Short mmCIF file of C-alpha atoms and ligand atoms in Angstrom, two decimals:
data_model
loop_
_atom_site.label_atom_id
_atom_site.label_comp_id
_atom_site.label_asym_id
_atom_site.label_seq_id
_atom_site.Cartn_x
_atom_site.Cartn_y
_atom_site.Cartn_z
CA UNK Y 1 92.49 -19.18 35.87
CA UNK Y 2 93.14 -20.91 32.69
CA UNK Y 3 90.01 -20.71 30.66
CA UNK Y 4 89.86 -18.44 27.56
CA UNK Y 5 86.46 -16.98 26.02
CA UNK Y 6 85.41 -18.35 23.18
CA UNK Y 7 86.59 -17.22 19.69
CA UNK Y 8 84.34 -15.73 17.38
CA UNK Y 9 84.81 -17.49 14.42
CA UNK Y 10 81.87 -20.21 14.69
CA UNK Y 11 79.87 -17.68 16.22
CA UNK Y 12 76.34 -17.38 14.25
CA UNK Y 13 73.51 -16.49 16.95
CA UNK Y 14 74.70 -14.35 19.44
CA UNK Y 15 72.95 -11.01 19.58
CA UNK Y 16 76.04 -9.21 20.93
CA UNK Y 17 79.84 -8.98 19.23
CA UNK Y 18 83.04 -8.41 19.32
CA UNK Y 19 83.51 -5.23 20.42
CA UNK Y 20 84.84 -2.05 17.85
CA UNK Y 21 88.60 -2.23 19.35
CA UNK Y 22 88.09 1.83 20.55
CA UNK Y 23 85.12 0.30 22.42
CA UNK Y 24 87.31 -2.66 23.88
CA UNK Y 25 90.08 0.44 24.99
CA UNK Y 26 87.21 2.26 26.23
CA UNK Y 27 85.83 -0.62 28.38
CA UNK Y 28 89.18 -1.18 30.32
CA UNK Y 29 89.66 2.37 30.63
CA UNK Y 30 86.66 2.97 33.23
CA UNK Y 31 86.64 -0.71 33.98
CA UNK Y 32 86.88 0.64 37.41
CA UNK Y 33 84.34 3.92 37.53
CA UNK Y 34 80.80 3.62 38.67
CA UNK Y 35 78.21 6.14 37.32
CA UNK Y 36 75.89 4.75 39.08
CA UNK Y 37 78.09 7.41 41.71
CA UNK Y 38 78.07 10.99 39.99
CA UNK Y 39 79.51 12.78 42.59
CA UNK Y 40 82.37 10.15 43.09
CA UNK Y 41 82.69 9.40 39.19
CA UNK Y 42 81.87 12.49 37.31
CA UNK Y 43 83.74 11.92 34.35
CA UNK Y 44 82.10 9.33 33.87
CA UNK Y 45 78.72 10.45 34.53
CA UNK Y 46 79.64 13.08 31.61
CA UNK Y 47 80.17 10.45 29.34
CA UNK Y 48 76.97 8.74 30.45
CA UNK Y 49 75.08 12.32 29.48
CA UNK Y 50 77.19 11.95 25.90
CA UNK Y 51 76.14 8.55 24.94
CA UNK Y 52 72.38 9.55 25.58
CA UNK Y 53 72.40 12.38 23.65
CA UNK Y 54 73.90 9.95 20.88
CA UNK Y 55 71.64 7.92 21.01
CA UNK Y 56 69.08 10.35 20.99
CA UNK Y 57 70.76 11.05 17.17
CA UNK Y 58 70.26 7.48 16.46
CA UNK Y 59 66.62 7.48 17.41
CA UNK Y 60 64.88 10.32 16.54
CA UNK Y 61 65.15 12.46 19.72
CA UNK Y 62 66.53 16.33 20.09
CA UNK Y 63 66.16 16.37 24.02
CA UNK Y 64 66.33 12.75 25.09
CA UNK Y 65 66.55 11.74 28.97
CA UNK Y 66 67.70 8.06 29.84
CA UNK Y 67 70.47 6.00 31.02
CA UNK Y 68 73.24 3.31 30.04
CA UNK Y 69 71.26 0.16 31.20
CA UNK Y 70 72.70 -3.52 31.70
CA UNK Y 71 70.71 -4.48 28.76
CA UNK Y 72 67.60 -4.44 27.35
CA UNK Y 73 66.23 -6.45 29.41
CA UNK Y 74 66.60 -3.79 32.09
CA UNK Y 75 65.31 -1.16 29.53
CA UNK Y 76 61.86 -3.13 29.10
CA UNK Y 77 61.31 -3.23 32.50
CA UNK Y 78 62.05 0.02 33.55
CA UNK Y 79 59.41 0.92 30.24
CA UNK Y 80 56.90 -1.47 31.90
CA UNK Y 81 57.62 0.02 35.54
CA UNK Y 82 57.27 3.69 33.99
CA UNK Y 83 54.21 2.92 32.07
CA UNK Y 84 52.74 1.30 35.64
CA UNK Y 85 53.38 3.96 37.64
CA UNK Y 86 51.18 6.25 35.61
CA UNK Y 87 48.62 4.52 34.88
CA UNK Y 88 45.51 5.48 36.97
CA UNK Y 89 43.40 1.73 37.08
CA UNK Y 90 44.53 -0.46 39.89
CA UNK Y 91 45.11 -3.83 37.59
CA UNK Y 92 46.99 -2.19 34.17
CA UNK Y 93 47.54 -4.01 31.36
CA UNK Y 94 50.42 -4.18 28.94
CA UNK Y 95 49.49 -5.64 25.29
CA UNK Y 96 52.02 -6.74 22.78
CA UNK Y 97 52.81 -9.17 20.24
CA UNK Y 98 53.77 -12.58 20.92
CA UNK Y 99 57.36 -11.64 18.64
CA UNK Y 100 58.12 -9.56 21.96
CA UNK Y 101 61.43 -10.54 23.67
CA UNK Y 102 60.75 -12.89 27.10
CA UNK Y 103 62.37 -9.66 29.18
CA UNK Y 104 58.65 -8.52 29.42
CA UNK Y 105 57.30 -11.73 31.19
CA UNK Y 106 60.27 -11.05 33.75
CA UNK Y 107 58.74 -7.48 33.84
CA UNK Y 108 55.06 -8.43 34.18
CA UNK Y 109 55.95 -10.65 36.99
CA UNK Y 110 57.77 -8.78 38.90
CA UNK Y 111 55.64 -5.07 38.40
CA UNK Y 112 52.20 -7.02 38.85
CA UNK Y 113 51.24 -6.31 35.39
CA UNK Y 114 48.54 -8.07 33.47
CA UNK Y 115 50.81 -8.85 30.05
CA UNK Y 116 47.92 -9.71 27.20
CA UNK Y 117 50.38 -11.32 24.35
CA UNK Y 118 48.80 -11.12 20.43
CA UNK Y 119 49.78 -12.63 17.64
CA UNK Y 120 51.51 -11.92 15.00
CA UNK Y 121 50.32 -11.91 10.78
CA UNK Y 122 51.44 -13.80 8.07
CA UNK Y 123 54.57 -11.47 8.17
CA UNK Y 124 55.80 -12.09 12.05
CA UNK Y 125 54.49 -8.39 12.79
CA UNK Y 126 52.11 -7.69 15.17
CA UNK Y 127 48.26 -7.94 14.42
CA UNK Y 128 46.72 -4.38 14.72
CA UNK Y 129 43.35 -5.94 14.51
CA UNK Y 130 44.19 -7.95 17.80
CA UNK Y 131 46.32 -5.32 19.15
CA UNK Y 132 43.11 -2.79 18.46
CA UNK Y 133 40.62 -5.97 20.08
CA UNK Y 134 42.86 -6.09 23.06
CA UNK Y 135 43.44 -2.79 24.36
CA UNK Y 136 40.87 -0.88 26.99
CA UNK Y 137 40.84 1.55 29.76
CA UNK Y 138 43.31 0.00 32.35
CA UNK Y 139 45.74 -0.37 29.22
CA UNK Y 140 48.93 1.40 30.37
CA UNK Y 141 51.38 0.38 27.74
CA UNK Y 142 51.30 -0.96 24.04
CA UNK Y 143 54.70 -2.63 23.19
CA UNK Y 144 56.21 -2.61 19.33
CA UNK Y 145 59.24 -4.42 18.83
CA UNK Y 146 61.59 -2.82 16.26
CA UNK Y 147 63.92 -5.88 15.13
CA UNK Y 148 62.47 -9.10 16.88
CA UNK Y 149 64.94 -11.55 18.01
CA UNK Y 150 63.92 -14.41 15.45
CA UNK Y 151 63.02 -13.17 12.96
CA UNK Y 152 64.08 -9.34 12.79
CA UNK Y 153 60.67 -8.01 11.70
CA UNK Y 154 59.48 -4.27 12.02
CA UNK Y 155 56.07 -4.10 14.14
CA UNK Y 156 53.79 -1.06 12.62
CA UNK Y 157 55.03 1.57 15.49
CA UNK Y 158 53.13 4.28 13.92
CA UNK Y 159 49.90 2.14 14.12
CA UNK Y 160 50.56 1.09 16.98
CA UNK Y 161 51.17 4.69 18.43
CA UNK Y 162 47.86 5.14 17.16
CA UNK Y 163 45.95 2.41 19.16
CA UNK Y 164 47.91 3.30 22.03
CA UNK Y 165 46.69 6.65 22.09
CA UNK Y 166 43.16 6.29 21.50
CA UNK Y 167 43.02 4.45 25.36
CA UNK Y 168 45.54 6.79 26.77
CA UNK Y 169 48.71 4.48 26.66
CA UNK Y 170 52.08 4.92 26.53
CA UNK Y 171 53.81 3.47 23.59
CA UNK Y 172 57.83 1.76 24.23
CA UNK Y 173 59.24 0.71 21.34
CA UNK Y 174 61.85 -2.02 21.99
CA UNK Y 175 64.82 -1.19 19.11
CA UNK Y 176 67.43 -3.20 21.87
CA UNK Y 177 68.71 -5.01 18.75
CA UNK Y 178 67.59 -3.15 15.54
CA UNK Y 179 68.36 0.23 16.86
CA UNK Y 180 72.04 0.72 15.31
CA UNK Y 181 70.49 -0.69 11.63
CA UNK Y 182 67.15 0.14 11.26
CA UNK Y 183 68.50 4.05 10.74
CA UNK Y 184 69.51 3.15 7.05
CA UNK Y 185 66.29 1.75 6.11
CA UNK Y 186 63.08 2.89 5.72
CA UNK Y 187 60.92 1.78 8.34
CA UNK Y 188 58.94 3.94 10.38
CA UNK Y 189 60.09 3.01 14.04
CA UNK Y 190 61.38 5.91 16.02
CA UNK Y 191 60.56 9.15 18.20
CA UNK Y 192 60.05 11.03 15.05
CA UNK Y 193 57.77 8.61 13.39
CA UNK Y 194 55.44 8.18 15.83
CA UNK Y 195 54.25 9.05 19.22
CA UNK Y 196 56.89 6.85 21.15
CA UNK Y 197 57.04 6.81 25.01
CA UNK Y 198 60.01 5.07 25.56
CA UNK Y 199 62.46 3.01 23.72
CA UNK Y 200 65.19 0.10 24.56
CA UNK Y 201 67.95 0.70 22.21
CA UNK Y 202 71.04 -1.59 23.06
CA UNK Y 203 74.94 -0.20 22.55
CA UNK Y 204 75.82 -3.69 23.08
CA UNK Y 205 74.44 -5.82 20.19
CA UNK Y 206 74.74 -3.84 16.87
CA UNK Y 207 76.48 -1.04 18.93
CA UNK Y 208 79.47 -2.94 18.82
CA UNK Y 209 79.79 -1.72 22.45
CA UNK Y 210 81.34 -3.96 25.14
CA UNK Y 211 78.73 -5.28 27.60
CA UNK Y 212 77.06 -4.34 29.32
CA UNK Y 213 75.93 -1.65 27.82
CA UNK Y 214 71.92 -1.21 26.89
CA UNK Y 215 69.88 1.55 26.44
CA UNK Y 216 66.60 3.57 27.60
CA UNK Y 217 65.71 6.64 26.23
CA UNK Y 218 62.87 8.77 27.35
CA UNK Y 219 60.64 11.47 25.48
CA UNK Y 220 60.72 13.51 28.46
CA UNK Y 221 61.89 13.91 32.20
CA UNK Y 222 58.97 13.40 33.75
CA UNK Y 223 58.98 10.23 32.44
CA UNK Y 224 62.34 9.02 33.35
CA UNK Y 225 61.49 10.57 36.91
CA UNK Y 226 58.72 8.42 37.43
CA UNK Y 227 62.09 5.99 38.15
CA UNK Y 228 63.89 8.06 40.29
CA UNK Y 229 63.99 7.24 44.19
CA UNK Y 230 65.95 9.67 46.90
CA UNK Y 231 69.47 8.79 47.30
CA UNK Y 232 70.11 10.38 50.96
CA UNK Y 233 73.55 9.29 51.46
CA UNK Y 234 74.84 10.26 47.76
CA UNK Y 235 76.22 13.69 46.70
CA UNK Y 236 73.30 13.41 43.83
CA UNK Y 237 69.41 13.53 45.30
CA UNK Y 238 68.01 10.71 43.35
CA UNK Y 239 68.64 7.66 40.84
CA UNK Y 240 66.56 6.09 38.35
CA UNK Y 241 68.41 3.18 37.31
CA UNK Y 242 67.13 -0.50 38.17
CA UNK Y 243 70.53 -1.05 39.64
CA UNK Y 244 73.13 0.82 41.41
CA UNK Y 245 76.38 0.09 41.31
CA UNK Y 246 76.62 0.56 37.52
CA UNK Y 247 79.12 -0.52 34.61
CA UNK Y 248 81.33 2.40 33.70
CA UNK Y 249 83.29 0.16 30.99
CA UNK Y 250 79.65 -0.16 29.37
CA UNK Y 251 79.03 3.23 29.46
CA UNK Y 252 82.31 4.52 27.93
CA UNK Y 253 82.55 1.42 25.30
CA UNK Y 254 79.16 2.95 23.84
CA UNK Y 255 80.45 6.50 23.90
CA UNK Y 256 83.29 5.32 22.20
CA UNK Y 257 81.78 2.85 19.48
CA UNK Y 258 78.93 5.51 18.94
CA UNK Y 259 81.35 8.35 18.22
CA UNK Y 260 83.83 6.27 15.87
CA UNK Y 261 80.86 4.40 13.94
CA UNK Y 262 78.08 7.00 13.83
CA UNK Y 263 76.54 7.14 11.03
CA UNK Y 264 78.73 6.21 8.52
CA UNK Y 265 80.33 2.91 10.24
CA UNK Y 266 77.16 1.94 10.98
CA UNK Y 267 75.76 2.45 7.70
CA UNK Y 268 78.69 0.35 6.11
CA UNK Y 269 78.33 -2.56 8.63
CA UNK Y 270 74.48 -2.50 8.14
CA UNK Y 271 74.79 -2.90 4.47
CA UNK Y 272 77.37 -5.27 4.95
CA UNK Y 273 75.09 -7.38 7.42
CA UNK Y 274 72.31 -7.21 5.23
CA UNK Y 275 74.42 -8.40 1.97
CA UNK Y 276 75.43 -11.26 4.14
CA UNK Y 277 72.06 -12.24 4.77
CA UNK Y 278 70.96 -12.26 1.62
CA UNK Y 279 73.61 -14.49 0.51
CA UNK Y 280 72.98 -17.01 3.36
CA UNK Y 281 69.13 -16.70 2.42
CA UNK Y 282 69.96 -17.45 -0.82
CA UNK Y 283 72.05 -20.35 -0.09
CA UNK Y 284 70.01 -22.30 1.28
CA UNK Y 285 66.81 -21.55 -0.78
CA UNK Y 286 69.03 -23.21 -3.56
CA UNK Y 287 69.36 -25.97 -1.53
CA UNK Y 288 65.61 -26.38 -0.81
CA UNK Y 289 65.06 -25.28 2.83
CA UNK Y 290 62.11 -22.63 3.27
CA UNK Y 291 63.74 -19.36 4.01
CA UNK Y 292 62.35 -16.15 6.04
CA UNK Y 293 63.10 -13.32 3.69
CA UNK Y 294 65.51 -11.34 6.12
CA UNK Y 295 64.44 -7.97 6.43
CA UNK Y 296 67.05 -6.93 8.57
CA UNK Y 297 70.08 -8.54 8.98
CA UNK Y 298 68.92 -12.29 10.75
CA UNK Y 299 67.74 -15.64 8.87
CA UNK Y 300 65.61 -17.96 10.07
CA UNK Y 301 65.34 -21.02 7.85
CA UNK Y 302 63.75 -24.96 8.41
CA UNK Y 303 66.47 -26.96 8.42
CA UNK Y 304 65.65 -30.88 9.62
CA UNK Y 305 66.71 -30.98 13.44
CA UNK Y 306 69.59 -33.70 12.65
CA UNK Y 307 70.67 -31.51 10.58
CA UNK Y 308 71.01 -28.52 13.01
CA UNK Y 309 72.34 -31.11 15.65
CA UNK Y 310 75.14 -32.34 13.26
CA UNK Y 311 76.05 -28.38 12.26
CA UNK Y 312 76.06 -27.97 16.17
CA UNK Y 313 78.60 -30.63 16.76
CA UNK Y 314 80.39 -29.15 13.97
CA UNK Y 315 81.22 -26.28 16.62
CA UNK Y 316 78.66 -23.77 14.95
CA UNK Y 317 76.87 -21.91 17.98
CA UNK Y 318 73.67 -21.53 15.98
CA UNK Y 319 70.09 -21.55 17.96
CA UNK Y 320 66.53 -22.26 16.87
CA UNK Y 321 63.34 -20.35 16.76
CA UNK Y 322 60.37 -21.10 18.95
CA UNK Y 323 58.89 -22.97 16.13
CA UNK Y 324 62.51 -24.79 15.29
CA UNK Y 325 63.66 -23.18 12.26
CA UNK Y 326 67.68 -22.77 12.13
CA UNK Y 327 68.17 -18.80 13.05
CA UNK Y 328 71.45 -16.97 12.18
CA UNK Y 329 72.09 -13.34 13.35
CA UNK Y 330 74.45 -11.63 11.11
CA UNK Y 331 75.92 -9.54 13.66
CA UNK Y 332 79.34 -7.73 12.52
CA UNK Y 333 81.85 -10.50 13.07
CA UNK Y 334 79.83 -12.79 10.93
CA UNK Y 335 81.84 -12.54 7.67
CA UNK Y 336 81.03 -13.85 4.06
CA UNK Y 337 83.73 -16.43 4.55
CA UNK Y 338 82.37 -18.10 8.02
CA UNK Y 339 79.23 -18.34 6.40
CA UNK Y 340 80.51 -19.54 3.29
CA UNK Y 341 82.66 -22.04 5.62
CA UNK Y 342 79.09 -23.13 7.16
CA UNK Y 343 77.01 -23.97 3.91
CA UNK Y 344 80.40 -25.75 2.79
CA UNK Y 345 79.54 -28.10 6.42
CA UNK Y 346 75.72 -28.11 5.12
CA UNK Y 347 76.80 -29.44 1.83
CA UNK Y 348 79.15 -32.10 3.10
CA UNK Y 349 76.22 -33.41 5.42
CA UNK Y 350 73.76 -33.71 2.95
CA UNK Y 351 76.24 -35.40 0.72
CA UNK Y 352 76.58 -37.91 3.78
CA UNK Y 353 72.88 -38.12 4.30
CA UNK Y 354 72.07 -38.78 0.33
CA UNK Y 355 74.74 -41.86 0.38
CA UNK Y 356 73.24 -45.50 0.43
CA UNK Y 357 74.01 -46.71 3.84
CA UNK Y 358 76.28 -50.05 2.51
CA UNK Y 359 74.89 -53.15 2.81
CA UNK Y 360 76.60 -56.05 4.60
CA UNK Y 361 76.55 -58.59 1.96
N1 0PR J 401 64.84 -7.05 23.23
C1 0PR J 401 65.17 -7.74 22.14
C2 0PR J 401 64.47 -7.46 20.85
C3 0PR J 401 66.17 -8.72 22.23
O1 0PR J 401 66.49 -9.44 21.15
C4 0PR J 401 66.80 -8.94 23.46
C5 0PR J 401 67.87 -9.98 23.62
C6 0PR J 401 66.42 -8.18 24.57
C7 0PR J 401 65.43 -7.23 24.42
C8 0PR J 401 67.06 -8.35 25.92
O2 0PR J 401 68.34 -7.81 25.89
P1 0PR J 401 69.48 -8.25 26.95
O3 0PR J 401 69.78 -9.67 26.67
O4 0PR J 401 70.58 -7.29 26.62
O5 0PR J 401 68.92 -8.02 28.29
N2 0PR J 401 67.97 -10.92 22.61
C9 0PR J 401 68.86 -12.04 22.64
C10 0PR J 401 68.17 -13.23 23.29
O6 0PR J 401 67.74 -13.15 24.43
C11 0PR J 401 70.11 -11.72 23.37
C12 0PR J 401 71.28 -12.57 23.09
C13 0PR J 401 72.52 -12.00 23.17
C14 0PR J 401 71.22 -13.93 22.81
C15 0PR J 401 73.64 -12.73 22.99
C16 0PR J 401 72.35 -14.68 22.64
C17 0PR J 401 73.57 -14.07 22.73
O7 0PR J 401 74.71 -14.81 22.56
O8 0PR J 401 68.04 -14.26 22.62
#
């Protein structure tokens, strides 16, 4: 095999990173462990039990229950499945904002769920008036997302909670990206704030964790063991992952990035992230294009699709919102100087663009 993975250096909307090097060491370390095998892999399977309670720290949560997941994507589904398997009418619904990530069509479709999408207010956050109009009886689950993918905004989880609660839903709160930042601000988005259910919370975007590494936290056991299925030929009884065979480099990558970087790495890189986006914001608001004020650390801005196709051939790996706008995640290996590197590009273009195309007299 001769093919190398890409560097990171024009990297500007992934949701993952490089991984913290103790997370990298980590990751080869039980590259070959399964916990999705306790009896087999215990040590592993101990480290699993560590990275919950961590990120039971991170969120809010003195007794969590949960699991390392493959991603959040796996995290929102298992939510959805929990969520489904309580509820009492024979047709639930699930209602959340249209800001919510895609992983909860793939769970809607596959659990049999109705999934009633609302939109969002003038601020990308969810509409509590539509959330409030939508909800009834057979609703099972209200979603909040906690750091949307395009445009990083904070849905009103306590609100939310609220609504949920006055039709006997659960509330999940999916944090898969925001999780590892949103601790240094002062939103209101975790177990403490509000009557959360359950809650993606991914090791392996802001975690700095190696994939695959995402996570699912529970309140409670009896919610988690609404998963669990009997395992007759394993030394344990049951399992309530989505999958079996399991990623052990995932799980200790997160142990390890969560222990070296909790709080105060995390802290720093957050700030750091968030300086970074303000600068880029800035940038290009001085150079006309309508910004989205980045609340967390990801700018969304309207930049003409030429534009965006010429920065693309440039070897930027940027992508687009649903609406087009140019979206940048400043995850941490996005640096001042890459994106200083990338307005320098934006300014040479528009030079370009603003010359007189020569005449051929
Ligand atoms: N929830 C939120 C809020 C997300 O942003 C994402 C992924 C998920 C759930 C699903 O997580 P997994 O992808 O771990 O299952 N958001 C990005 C997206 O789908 C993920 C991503 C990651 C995109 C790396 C690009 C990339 O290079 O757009």
């Amino acid at each position: 095999m001769q093919s190398e993975p890409q560097a990171f250096d024009r990297v500007l909307s992934s949701m993952c990173t490089e991984p913290h090097p103790v997370a990298r060491d980590a990751a080869e370390r039980f590259l070959a462990t399964n916990p999705g095998d306790p009896g087999t892999y215990p040590s592993v399977s101990a480290l699993e039990e560590e990275a919950i309670a961590m990120l039971g720290s991170i969120a809010g949560l003195e007794e969590p229950t949960g699991y390392i997941a493959s991603g959040g994507t796996e995290a929102n589904i298992q939510a959805v499945r929990i969520a489904r398997d309580r509820a009492e009418s024979q047709r639930p619904n699930v209602v959340m904002p249209e800001s919510a990530h895609f992983s909860f069509q793939k769970a809607a479709d596959i659990l049999g769920v109705e999934l009633r999408i609302v939109p969002t207010d003038d601020n990308f956050r969810a509409d509590l008036e539509a959330v409030r109009a939508s909800v009834d009886e057979a609703t099972a689950l209200v979603i909040g997302v906690a750091g949307t993918t395009e445009y990083g905004r904070v849905d009103p989880i306590p609100e939310l909670g609220e609504i949920a609660r006055s039709v006997g839903a659960m509330l999940h709160v999916d944090a898969a990206w925001g999780g590892f930042v949103l601790p240094f601000t002062d939103y209101e988005w975790n177990f403490e704030h509000a009557p959360v259910d359950t809650m993606a919370i991914d090791p392996h975007k802001m975690g700095q964790a190696a994939v695959p590494a995402g996570g699912l936290l529970a309140r409670s056991d009896d919610l988690l063991n609404e998963l669990a299925v009997d395992t007759p030929y394993l030394e344990s009884t049951s399992q309530a992952t989505l999958t079996g065979t399991r990623s052990g480099a995932g799980v200790a990558s997160a142990v390890a990035a969560m222990e070296e970087l909790w709080p105060e790495g995390y802290k720093r890189q957050y700030v750091r992230s968030q300086n970074n986006a303000k600068w880029l914001a800035d940038a290009l608001e001085k150079r006309g294009y309508d910004v989205v004020d980045p609340t967390l650390p990801l700018v969304a801005a309207d930049v003409p699709r030429s534009t965006f196709d010429a920065l693309r051939a440039k070897g930027w790996r940027i992508s687009r919102t649903a609406t087009g706008e140019l979206r940048i995640v400043c995850m941490p290996h996005v640096t001042r100087e890459m994106l200083a590197s990338f307005i320098g590009d934006l300014d040479r273009l528009e030079v370009r663009a603003s010359v007189p195309v020569a005449s051929d007299d």
